[in-house]
Amino acid sequence: MGEVFDMYLTRLDFRDRRKRSTTARDDRFIQMSALRNRHLTAVSHRNELRRVRQVNVSLSTIRKRLYEAHLSARRPLKELELLLHHRRARLEFAQNHIDWTGEMRLMFCSRMTQNLIYCSLTAVYACGEGNMKGMQRVL
């Protein structure tokens, strides 16, 4: 009796599943398209699938297929625009601090790192490669 019930459950489970709107070939096309063009959105991938393979699917289907392949269809964050007053401030800072000695740079960087939880490598490089030993002592 248990075998019959198990067969019933497997058949019932199989019948209750919804048919996939894309084939394995369509899924592979979506994945390859995403790998070739990393910065395209899900809308672009859907339009390309519709144009090339004549398959009409929803955006959620595209996102699900990309998620299954451990990919995403998100655009990277745009950089903030560097405005004129930002450029002037950076130039003024550079001109004011062009004559700094290595010791002054180290002092400036050590004050900055005291306020930070951690010091990134870029901050270490900003202090100059010659002062990396001194920078490690500060940290």
mmCIF file of N, CA and C in Angstrom:
data_model
loop_
_atom_site.group_PDB
_atom_site.id
_atom_site.type_symbol
_atom_site.label_atom_id
_atom_site.label_comp_id
_atom_site.label_asym_id
_atom_site.label_seq_id
_atom_site.Cartn_x
_atom_site.Cartn_y
_atom_site.Cartn_z
ATOM 1 N N MET A 1 0.824 -1.198 0.000
ATOM 2 C CA MET A 1 0.000 0.000 0.000
ATOM 3 C C MET A 1 0.872 1.267 0.000
ATOM 4 N N GLY A 2 2.001 1.222 0.709
ATOM 5 C CA GLY A 2 2.891 2.370 0.778
ATOM 6 C C GLY A 2 3.472 2.736 -0.572
ATOM 7 N N GLU A 3 3.759 1.717 -1.414
ATOM 8 C CA GLU A 3 4.322 1.981 -2.739
ATOM 9 C C GLU A 3 3.325 2.719 -3.624
ATOM 10 N N VAL A 4 2.055 2.327 -3.528
ATOM 11 C CA VAL A 4 1.013 2.981 -4.321
ATOM 12 C C VAL A 4 0.881 4.441 -3.894
ATOM 13 N N PHE A 5 0.920 4.670 -2.589
ATOM 14 C CA PHE A 5 0.802 6.036 -2.085
ATOM 15 C C PHE A 5 2.000 6.881 -2.530
ATOM 16 N N ASP A 6 3.211 6.294 -2.497
ATOM 17 C CA ASP A 6 4.408 7.006 -2.959
ATOM 18 C C ASP A 6 4.305 7.361 -4.436
ATOM 19 N N MET A 7 3.799 6.424 -5.243
ATOM 20 C CA MET A 7 3.619 6.699 -6.672
ATOM 21 C C MET A 7 2.620 7.831 -6.872
ATOM 22 N N TYR A 8 1.538 7.811 -6.058
ATOM 23 C CA TYR A 8 0.527 8.865 -6.153
ATOM 24 C C TYR A 8 1.153 10.227 -5.838
ATOM 25 N N LEU A 9 1.969 10.267 -4.784
ATOM 26 C CA LEU A 9 2.599 11.533 -4.402
ATOM 27 C C LEU A 9 3.555 12.033 -5.479
ATOM 28 N N THR A 10 4.344 11.142 -6.070
ATOM 29 C CA THR A 10 5.282 11.588 -7.099
ATOM 30 C C THR A 10 4.545 12.063 -8.337
ATOM 31 N N ARG A 11 3.489 11.366 -8.700
ATOM 32 C CA ARG A 11 2.717 11.804 -9.869
ATOM 33 C C ARG A 11 2.006 13.121 -9.592
ATOM 34 N N LEU A 12 1.457 13.243 -8.389
ATOM 35 C CA LEU A 12 0.762 14.472 -8.019
ATOM 36 C C LEU A 12 1.742 15.648 -8.028
ATOM 37 N N ASP A 13 2.927 15.412 -7.484
ATOM 38 C CA ASP A 13 3.947 16.450 -7.458
ATOM 39 C C ASP A 13 4.343 16.852 -8.875
ATOM 40 N N PHE A 14 4.476 15.885 -9.756
ATOM 41 C CA PHE A 14 4.855 16.169 -11.134
ATOM 42 C C PHE A 14 3.764 16.966 -11.844
ATOM 43 N N ARG A 15 2.507 16.627 -11.599
ATOM 44 C CA ARG A 15 1.405 17.312 -12.274
ATOM 45 C C ARG A 15 1.212 18.737 -11.761
ATOM 46 N N ASP A 16 1.528 18.966 -10.507
ATOM 47 C CA ASP A 16 1.295 20.288 -9.931
ATOM 48 C C ASP A 16 2.329 21.320 -10.367
ATOM 49 N N ARG A 17 3.432 20.868 -10.867
ATOM 50 C CA ARG A 17 4.449 21.824 -11.291
ATOM 51 C C ARG A 17 4.015 22.552 -12.544
ATOM 52 N N ARG A 18 4.397 23.789 -12.584
ATOM 53 C CA ARG A 18 4.077 24.608 -13.738
ATOM 54 C C ARG A 18 5.130 24.397 -14.821
ATOM 55 N N LYS A 19 4.702 24.399 -16.051
ATOM 56 C CA LYS A 19 5.616 24.212 -17.170
ATOM 57 C C LYS A 19 6.517 25.440 -17.299
ATOM 58 N N ARG A 20 7.805 25.208 -17.533
ATOM 59 C CA ARG A 20 8.742 26.316 -17.695
ATOM 60 C C ARG A 20 8.475 27.022 -19.018
ATOM 61 N N SER A 21 8.577 28.335 -18.974
ATOM 62 C CA SER A 21 8.313 29.117 -20.186
ATOM 63 C C SER A 21 9.526 29.174 -21.108
ATOM 64 N N THR A 22 10.686 28.747 -20.607
ATOM 65 C CA THR A 22 11.892 28.739 -21.433
ATOM 66 C C THR A 22 12.463 27.329 -21.484
ATOM 67 N N THR A 23 13.099 27.026 -22.585
ATOM 68 C CA THR A 23 13.771 25.735 -22.722
ATOM 69 C C THR A 23 15.190 25.854 -22.179
ATOM 70 N N ALA A 24 15.878 24.734 -22.104
ATOM 71 C CA ALA A 24 17.274 24.753 -21.649
ATOM 72 C C ALA A 24 18.127 25.593 -22.597
ATOM 73 N N ARG A 25 17.781 25.549 -23.868
ATOM 74 C CA ARG A 25 18.521 26.338 -24.858
ATOM 75 C C ARG A 25 18.302 27.842 -24.646
ATOM 76 N N ASP A 26 17.054 28.218 -24.335
ATOM 77 C CA ASP A 26 16.763 29.624 -24.038
ATOM 78 C C ASP A 26 17.507 30.075 -22.782
ATOM 79 N N ASP A 27 17.515 29.206 -21.770
ATOM 80 C CA ASP A 27 18.227 29.536 -20.531
ATOM 81 C C ASP A 27 19.713 29.756 -20.801
ATOM 82 N N ARG A 28 20.288 28.900 -21.618
ATOM 83 C CA ARG A 28 21.706 29.026 -21.965
ATOM 84 C C ARG A 28 21.953 30.322 -22.734
ATOM 85 N N PHE A 29 21.016 30.692 -23.615
ATOM 86 C CA PHE A 29 21.143 31.945 -24.363
ATOM 87 C C PHE A 29 21.134 33.140 -23.405
ATOM 88 N N ILE A 30 20.240 33.110 -22.418
ATOM 89 C CA ILE A 30 20.156 34.202 -21.440
ATOM 90 C C ILE A 30 21.464 34.298 -20.657
ATOM 91 N N GLN A 31 21.984 33.155 -20.231
ATOM 92 C CA GLN A 31 23.231 33.142 -19.466
ATOM 93 C C GLN A 31 24.404 33.664 -20.292
ATOM 94 N N MET A 32 24.507 33.194 -21.519
ATOM 95 C CA MET A 32 25.617 33.633 -22.368
ATOM 96 C C MET A 32 25.503 35.121 -22.692
ATOM 97 N N SER A 33 24.285 35.579 -22.900
ATOM 98 C CA SER A 33 24.069 36.997 -23.164
ATOM 99 C C SER A 33 24.488 37.835 -21.958
ATOM 100 N N ALA A 34 24.149 37.351 -20.766
ATOM 101 C CA ALA A 34 24.508 38.082 -19.548
ATOM 102 C C ALA A 34 26.021 38.081 -19.328
ATOM 103 N N LEU A 35 26.678 36.982 -19.687
ATOM 104 C CA LEU A 35 28.130 36.924 -19.515
ATOM 105 C C LEU A 35 28.856 37.807 -20.530
ATOM 106 N N ARG A 36 28.309 37.904 -21.733
ATOM 107 C CA ARG A 36 28.939 38.749 -22.759
ATOM 108 C C ARG A 36 28.740 40.226 -22.466
ATOM 109 N N ASN A 37 27.549 40.571 -21.999
ATOM 110 C CA ASN A 37 27.188 41.978 -21.759
ATOM 111 C C ASN A 37 26.781 42.129 -20.297
ATOM 112 N N ARG A 38 27.751 42.280 -19.432
ATOM 113 C CA ARG A 38 27.503 42.302 -17.985
ATOM 114 C C ARG A 38 26.658 43.494 -17.536
ATOM 115 N N HIS A 39 26.667 44.570 -18.289
ATOM 116 C CA HIS A 39 26.006 45.787 -17.824
ATOM 117 C C HIS A 39 24.599 45.965 -18.385
ATOM 118 N N LEU A 40 24.079 44.966 -19.078
ATOM 119 C CA LEU A 40 22.719 45.076 -19.598
ATOM 120 C C LEU A 40 21.708 44.778 -18.500
ATOM 121 N N THR A 41 20.561 45.394 -18.610
ATOM 122 C CA THR A 41 19.494 45.160 -17.645
ATOM 123 C C THR A 41 18.672 43.952 -18.067
ATOM 124 N N ALA A 42 17.761 43.534 -17.183
ATOM 125 C CA ALA A 42 16.884 42.398 -17.490
ATOM 126 C C ALA A 42 15.991 42.723 -18.685
ATOM 127 N N VAL A 43 15.590 43.964 -18.819
ATOM 128 C CA VAL A 43 14.757 44.373 -19.963
ATOM 129 C C VAL A 43 15.524 44.166 -21.267
ATOM 130 N N SER A 44 16.791 44.544 -21.274
ATOM 131 C CA SER A 44 17.610 44.367 -22.477
ATOM 132 C C SER A 44 17.790 42.895 -22.813
ATOM 133 N N HIS A 45 18.006 42.071 -21.786
ATOM 134 C CA HIS A 45 18.143 40.627 -22.019
ATOM 135 C C HIS A 45 16.847 40.041 -22.571
ATOM 136 N N ARG A 46 15.718 40.488 -22.034
ATOM 137 C CA ARG A 46 14.427 39.999 -22.519
ATOM 138 C C ARG A 46 14.211 40.406 -23.974
ATOM 139 N N ASN A 47 14.523 41.651 -24.306
ATOM 140 C CA ASN A 47 14.346 42.122 -25.682
ATOM 141 C C ASN A 47 15.252 41.370 -26.650
ATOM 142 N N GLU A 48 16.464 41.076 -26.214
ATOM 143 C CA GLU A 48 17.382 40.325 -27.070
ATOM 144 C C GLU A 48 16.885 38.891 -27.279
ATOM 145 N N LEU A 49 16.367 38.277 -26.222
ATOM 146 C CA LEU A 49 15.809 36.921 -26.345
ATOM 147 C C LEU A 49 14.617 36.923 -27.299
ATOM 148 N N ARG A 50 13.787 37.930 -27.194
ATOM 149 C CA ARG A 50 12.620 38.037 -28.072
ATOM 150 C C ARG A 50 13.048 38.240 -29.529
ATOM 151 N N ARG A 51 14.076 39.062 -29.737
ATOM 152 C CA ARG A 51 14.536 39.355 -31.093
ATOM 153 C C ARG A 51 15.212 38.147 -31.739
ATOM 154 N N VAL A 52 16.069 37.472 -30.996
ATOM 155 C CA VAL A 52 16.870 36.391 -31.570
ATOM 156 C C VAL A 52 16.130 35.063 -31.569
ATOM 157 N N ARG A 53 15.498 34.708 -30.457
ATOM 158 C CA ARG A 53 14.902 33.375 -30.317
ATOM 159 C C ARG A 53 13.384 33.381 -30.470
ATOM 160 N N GLN A 54 12.772 34.548 -30.642
ATOM 161 C CA GLN A 54 11.321 34.686 -30.770
ATOM 162 C C GLN A 54 10.580 34.055 -29.581
ATOM 163 N N VAL A 55 11.092 34.294 -28.379
ATOM 164 C CA VAL A 55 10.478 33.778 -27.152
ATOM 165 C C VAL A 55 10.079 34.975 -26.309
ATOM 166 N N ASN A 56 8.815 35.015 -25.921
ATOM 167 C CA ASN A 56 8.313 36.126 -25.125
ATOM 168 C C ASN A 56 8.178 35.668 -23.673
ATOM 169 N N VAL A 57 8.996 36.224 -22.797
ATOM 170 C CA VAL A 57 8.956 35.872 -21.377
ATOM 171 C C VAL A 57 8.896 37.149 -20.547
ATOM 172 N N SER A 58 8.552 36.987 -19.293
ATOM 173 C CA SER A 58 8.448 38.143 -18.406
ATOM 174 C C SER A 58 9.820 38.513 -17.846
ATOM 175 N N LEU A 59 9.887 39.689 -17.265
ATOM 176 C CA LEU A 59 11.134 40.140 -16.646
ATOM 177 C C LEU A 59 11.494 39.268 -15.452
ATOM 178 N N SER A 60 10.479 38.836 -14.708
ATOM 179 C CA SER A 60 10.771 37.993 -13.546
ATOM 180 C C SER A 60 11.379 36.662 -13.978
ATOM 181 N N THR A 61 10.963 36.147 -15.139
ATOM 182 C CA THR A 61 11.555 34.909 -15.653
ATOM 183 C C THR A 61 13.029 35.122 -15.972
ATOM 184 N N ILE A 62 13.347 36.231 -16.599
ATOM 185 C CA ILE A 62 14.746 36.541 -16.922
ATOM 186 C C ILE A 62 15.560 36.632 -15.637
ATOM 187 N N ARG A 63 15.033 37.335 -14.642
ATOM 188 C CA ARG A 63 15.752 37.487 -13.374
ATOM 189 C C ARG A 63 15.938 36.141 -12.675
ATOM 190 N N LYS A 64 14.902 35.295 -12.732
ATOM 191 C CA LYS A 64 15.012 33.962 -12.119
ATOM 192 C C LYS A 64 16.076 33.121 -12.804
ATOM 193 N N ARG A 65 16.112 33.155 -14.124
ATOM 194 C CA ARG A 65 17.102 32.358 -14.861
ATOM 195 C C ARG A 65 18.517 32.858 -14.578
ATOM 196 N N LEU A 66 18.676 34.165 -14.466
ATOM 197 C CA LEU A 66 19.989 34.710 -14.134
ATOM 198 C C LEU A 66 20.372 34.351 -12.697
ATOM 199 N N TYR A 67 19.407 34.382 -11.801
ATOM 200 C CA TYR A 67 19.661 34.018 -10.407
ATOM 201 C C TYR A 67 20.071 32.552 -10.304
ATOM 202 N N GLU A 68 19.414 31.696 -11.078
ATOM 203 C CA GLU A 68 19.763 30.266 -11.087
ATOM 204 C C GLU A 68 21.200 30.051 -11.547
ATOM 205 N N ALA A 69 21.672 30.911 -12.437
ATOM 206 C CA ALA A 69 23.041 30.809 -12.956
ATOM 207 C C ALA A 69 24.032 31.632 -12.126
ATOM 208 N N HIS A 70 23.581 32.167 -10.986
ATOM 209 C CA HIS A 70 24.405 33.006 -10.104
ATOM 210 C C HIS A 70 24.890 34.257 -10.827
ATOM 211 N N LEU A 71 24.022 34.839 -11.634
ATOM 212 C CA LEU A 71 24.311 36.091 -12.332
ATOM 213 C C LEU A 71 23.270 37.116 -11.924
ATOM 214 N N SER A 72 23.468 38.359 -12.326
ATOM 215 C CA SER A 72 22.474 39.390 -12.049
ATOM 216 C C SER A 72 22.387 40.332 -13.237
ATOM 217 N N ALA A 73 21.284 41.043 -13.307
ATOM 218 C CA ALA A 73 21.075 42.002 -14.390
ATOM 219 C C ALA A 73 20.933 43.384 -13.778
ATOM 220 N N ARG A 74 21.997 43.834 -13.179
ATOM 221 C CA ARG A 74 21.969 45.150 -12.555
ATOM 222 C C ARG A 74 23.058 46.012 -13.150
ATOM 223 N N ARG A 75 22.727 47.260 -13.326
ATOM 224 C CA ARG A 75 23.726 48.203 -13.815
ATOM 225 C C ARG A 75 24.607 48.633 -12.651
ATOM 226 N N PRO A 76 25.888 48.847 -12.893
ATOM 227 C CA PRO A 76 26.741 49.329 -11.808
ATOM 228 C C PRO A 76 26.389 50.772 -11.467
ATOM 229 N N LEU A 77 26.671 51.131 -10.250
ATOM 230 C CA LEU A 77 26.398 52.486 -9.794
ATOM 231 C C LEU A 77 27.231 53.475 -10.590
ATOM 232 N N LYS A 78 26.609 54.561 -11.023
ATOM 233 C CA LYS A 78 27.349 55.587 -11.747
ATOM 234 C C LYS A 78 28.183 56.389 -10.763
ATOM 235 N N GLU A 79 29.318 56.812 -11.234
ATOM 236 C CA GLU A 79 30.158 57.655 -10.398
ATOM 237 C C GLU A 79 29.494 59.009 -10.212
ATOM 238 N N LEU A 80 29.745 59.587 -9.053
ATOM 239 C CA LEU A 80 29.248 60.927 -8.827
ATOM 240 C C LEU A 80 30.036 61.893 -9.696
ATOM 241 N N GLU A 81 29.348 62.859 -10.202
ATOM 242 C CA GLU A 81 29.994 63.812 -11.092
ATOM 243 C C GLU A 81 30.930 64.716 -10.298
ATOM 244 N N LEU A 82 32.140 64.878 -10.795
ATOM 245 C CA LEU A 82 33.113 65.753 -10.165
ATOM 246 C C LEU A 82 32.869 67.165 -10.697
ATOM 247 N N LEU A 83 32.279 67.991 -9.866
ATOM 248 C CA LEU A 83 31.908 69.339 -10.279
ATOM 249 C C LEU A 83 33.116 70.276 -10.235
ATOM 250 N N LEU A 84 32.919 71.451 -10.787
ATOM 251 C CA LEU A 84 34.000 72.429 -10.884
ATOM 252 C C LEU A 84 34.528 72.809 -9.502
ATOM 253 N N HIS A 85 33.633 73.007 -8.532
ATOM 254 C CA HIS A 85 34.117 73.395 -7.204
ATOM 255 C C HIS A 85 34.858 72.239 -6.520
ATOM 256 N N HIS A 86 34.528 70.982 -6.858
ATOM 257 C CA HIS A 86 35.290 69.842 -6.343
ATOM 258 C C HIS A 86 36.710 69.857 -6.912
ATOM 259 N N ARG A 87 36.801 70.088 -8.217
ATOM 260 C CA ARG A 87 38.122 70.105 -8.862
ATOM 261 C C ARG A 87 38.982 71.241 -8.314
ATOM 262 N N ARG A 88 38.356 72.397 -8.094
ATOM 263 C CA ARG A 88 39.107 73.539 -7.552
ATOM 264 C C ARG A 88 39.609 73.235 -6.140
ATOM 265 N N ALA A 89 38.757 72.612 -5.332
ATOM 266 C CA ALA A 89 39.157 72.281 -3.958
ATOM 267 C C ALA A 89 40.305 71.276 -3.952
ATOM 268 N N ARG A 90 40.255 70.289 -4.836
ATOM 269 C CA ARG A 90 41.339 69.305 -4.918
ATOM 270 C C ARG A 90 42.639 69.956 -5.379
ATOM 271 N N LEU A 91 42.544 70.848 -6.366
ATOM 272 C CA LEU A 91 43.730 71.545 -6.860
ATOM 273 C C LEU A 91 44.331 72.426 -5.769
ATOM 274 N N GLU A 92 43.462 73.132 -5.039
ATOM 275 C CA GLU A 92 43.943 73.999 -3.963
ATOM 276 C C GLU A 92 44.640 73.174 -2.878
ATOM 277 N N PHE A 93 44.056 72.040 -2.514
ATOM 278 C CA PHE A 93 44.674 71.170 -1.507
ATOM 279 C C PHE A 93 46.040 70.681 -1.986
ATOM 280 N N ALA A 94 46.113 70.257 -3.242
ATOM 281 C CA ALA A 94 47.379 69.751 -3.786
ATOM 282 C C ALA A 94 48.437 70.849 -3.820
ATOM 283 N N GLN A 95 48.041 72.063 -4.207
ATOM 284 C CA GLN A 95 49.006 73.165 -4.267
ATOM 285 C C GLN A 95 49.479 73.570 -2.872
ATOM 286 N N ASN A 96 48.588 73.517 -1.888
ATOM 287 C CA ASN A 96 48.964 73.877 -0.518
ATOM 288 C C ASN A 96 49.880 72.837 0.116
ATOM 289 N N HIS A 97 49.778 71.600 -0.310
ATOM 290 C CA HIS A 97 50.516 70.522 0.351
ATOM 291 C C HIS A 97 51.590 69.902 -0.535
ATOM 292 N N ILE A 98 51.992 70.586 -1.596
ATOM 293 C CA ILE A 98 52.984 70.030 -2.518
ATOM 294 C C ILE A 98 54.367 69.945 -1.876
ATOM 295 N N ASP A 99 54.670 70.827 -0.936
ATOM 296 C CA ASP A 99 55.999 70.866 -0.321
ATOM 297 C C ASP A 99 56.080 70.067 0.978
ATOM 298 N N TRP A 100 55.096 69.261 1.250
ATOM 299 C CA TRP A 100 55.116 68.474 2.488
ATOM 300 C C TRP A 100 56.255 67.469 2.461
ATOM 301 N N THR A 101 56.879 67.295 3.609
ATOM 302 C CA THR A 101 57.911 66.262 3.739
ATOM 303 C C THR A 101 57.236 64.934 4.077
ATOM 304 N N GLY A 102 58.008 63.876 4.038
ATOM 305 C CA GLY A 102 57.460 62.556 4.365
ATOM 306 C C GLY A 102 56.921 62.499 5.779
ATOM 307 N N GLU A 103 57.597 63.199 6.714
ATOM 308 C CA GLU A 103 57.160 63.197 8.106
ATOM 309 C C GLU A 103 55.808 63.891 8.254
ATOM 310 N N MET A 104 55.610 64.982 7.523
ATOM 311 C CA MET A 104 54.336 65.698 7.598
ATOM 312 C C MET A 104 53.202 64.849 7.022
ATOM 313 N N ARG A 105 53.482 64.139 5.926
ATOM 314 C CA ARG A 105 52.472 63.254 5.340
ATOM 315 C C ARG A 105 52.089 62.158 6.323
ATOM 316 N N LEU A 106 53.102 61.602 6.982
ATOM 317 C CA LEU A 106 52.855 60.537 7.945
ATOM 318 C C LEU A 106 52.000 61.044 9.096
ATOM 319 N N MET A 107 52.287 62.259 9.567
ATOM 320 C CA MET A 107 51.508 62.841 10.645
ATOM 321 C C MET A 107 50.055 63.055 10.211
ATOM 322 N N PHE A 108 49.865 63.555 8.990
ATOM 323 C CA PHE A 108 48.519 63.789 8.465
ATOM 324 C C PHE A 108 47.752 62.478 8.374
ATOM 325 N N CYS A 109 48.403 61.448 7.834
ATOM 326 C CA CYS A 109 47.739 60.153 7.678
ATOM 327 C C CYS A 109 47.442 59.512 9.017
ATOM 328 N N SER A 110 48.341 59.670 9.998
ATOM 329 C CA SER A 110 48.092 59.059 11.305
ATOM 330 C C SER A 110 46.907 59.729 11.987
ATOM 331 N N ARG A 111 46.746 61.026 11.810
ATOM 332 C CA ARG A 111 45.575 61.703 12.374
ATOM 333 C C ARG A 111 44.294 61.218 11.713
ATOM 334 N N MET A 112 44.372 60.996 10.406
ATOM 335 C CA MET A 112 43.187 60.502 9.698
ATOM 336 C C MET A 112 42.825 59.101 10.162
ATOM 337 N N THR A 113 43.819 58.240 10.357
ATOM 338 C CA THR A 113 43.529 56.850 10.723
ATOM 339 C C THR A 113 43.037 56.727 12.147
ATOM 340 N N GLN A 114 43.331 57.676 12.999
ATOM 341 C CA GLN A 114 42.819 57.621 14.362
ATOM 342 C C GLN A 114 41.302 57.742 14.376
ATOM 343 N N ASN A 115 40.735 58.411 13.383
ATOM 344 C CA ASN A 115 39.292 58.600 13.322
ATOM 345 C C ASN A 115 38.581 57.492 12.566
ATOM 346 N N LEU A 116 39.331 56.613 11.927
ATOM 347 C CA LEU A 116 38.734 55.547 11.131
ATOM 348 C C LEU A 116 38.796 54.232 11.879
ATOM 349 N N ILE A 117 37.878 53.345 11.576
ATOM 350 C CA ILE A 117 37.908 52.003 12.153
ATOM 351 C C ILE A 117 39.052 51.212 11.544
ATOM 352 N N TYR A 118 39.239 51.341 10.258
ATOM 353 C CA TYR A 118 40.337 50.654 9.576
ATOM 354 C C TYR A 118 40.911 51.592 8.529
ATOM 355 N N CYS A 119 42.119 51.322 8.143
ATOM 356 C CA CYS A 119 42.792 52.148 7.141
ATOM 357 C C CYS A 119 42.917 51.330 5.870
ATOM 358 N N SER A 120 42.357 51.816 4.808
ATOM 359 C CA SER A 120 42.425 51.073 3.552
ATOM 360 C C SER A 120 43.799 51.237 2.922
ATOM 361 N N LEU A 121 44.081 50.394 1.960
ATOM 362 C CA LEU A 121 45.379 50.461 1.283
ATOM 363 C C LEU A 121 45.561 51.781 0.556
ATOM 364 N N THR A 122 44.458 52.359 0.076
ATOM 365 C CA THR A 122 44.593 53.627 -0.639
ATOM 366 C C THR A 122 45.091 54.723 0.286
ATOM 367 N N ALA A 123 44.684 54.686 1.551
ATOM 368 C CA ALA A 123 45.172 55.688 2.498
ATOM 369 C C ALA A 123 46.652 55.480 2.763
ATOM 370 N N VAL A 124 47.085 54.222 2.792
ATOM 371 C CA VAL A 124 48.503 53.938 2.997
ATOM 372 C C VAL A 124 49.302 54.452 1.814
ATOM 373 N N TYR A 125 48.812 54.191 0.595
ATOM 374 C CA TYR A 125 49.511 54.666 -0.593
ATOM 375 C C TYR A 125 49.486 56.187 -0.679
ATOM 376 N N ALA A 126 48.443 56.831 -0.147
ATOM 377 C CA ALA A 126 48.370 58.286 -0.170
ATOM 378 C C ALA A 126 49.477 58.890 0.684
ATOM 379 N N CYS A 127 49.933 58.154 1.677
ATOM 380 C CA CYS A 127 51.011 58.647 2.533
ATOM 381 C C CYS A 127 52.373 58.459 1.903
ATOM 382 N N GLY A 128 52.434 57.761 0.806
ATOM 383 C CA GLY A 128 53.698 57.540 0.118
ATOM 384 C C GLY A 128 54.265 56.173 0.435
ATOM 385 N N GLU A 129 54.784 55.504 -0.570
ATOM 386 C CA GLU A 129 55.297 54.156 -0.379
ATOM 387 C C GLU A 129 56.535 54.146 0.509
ATOM 388 N N GLY A 130 57.293 55.226 0.505
ATOM 389 C CA GLY A 130 58.485 55.283 1.341
ATOM 390 C C GLY A 130 58.155 55.290 2.826
ATOM 391 N N ASN A 131 56.952 55.681 3.181
ATOM 392 C CA ASN A 131 56.569 55.784 4.583
ATOM 393 C C ASN A 131 55.716 54.612 5.051
ATOM 394 N N MET A 132 55.678 53.540 4.304
ATOM 395 C CA MET A 132 54.811 52.430 4.693
ATOM 396 C C MET A 132 55.264 51.798 6.005
ATOM 397 N N LYS A 133 56.577 51.754 6.297
ATOM 398 C CA LYS A 133 57.045 51.200 7.568
ATOM 399 C C LYS A 133 56.559 52.066 8.721
ATOM 400 N N GLY A 134 56.663 53.372 8.552
ATOM 401 C CA GLY A 134 56.179 54.274 9.582
ATOM 402 C C GLY A 134 54.673 54.200 9.737
ATOM 403 N N MET A 135 53.981 53.993 8.633
ATOM 404 C CA MET A 135 52.527 53.897 8.678
ATOM 405 C C MET A 135 52.108 52.646 9.428
ATOM 406 N N GLN A 136 52.828 51.550 9.262
ATOM 407 C CA GLN A 136 52.487 50.326 9.966
ATOM 408 C C GLN A 136 52.690 50.496 11.468
ATOM 409 N N ARG A 137 53.674 51.283 11.869
ATOM 410 C CA ARG A 137 53.878 51.540 13.296
ATOM 411 C C ARG A 137 52.709 52.320 13.878
ATOM 412 N N VAL A 138 52.147 53.245 13.096
ATOM 413 C CA VAL A 138 51.021 54.041 13.567
ATOM 414 C C VAL A 138 49.805 53.162 13.761
ATOM 415 N N LEU A 139 49.575 52.227 12.820
ATOM 416 C CA LEU A 139 48.417 51.349 12.905
ATOM 417 C C LEU A 139 48.634 50.347 14.010
#
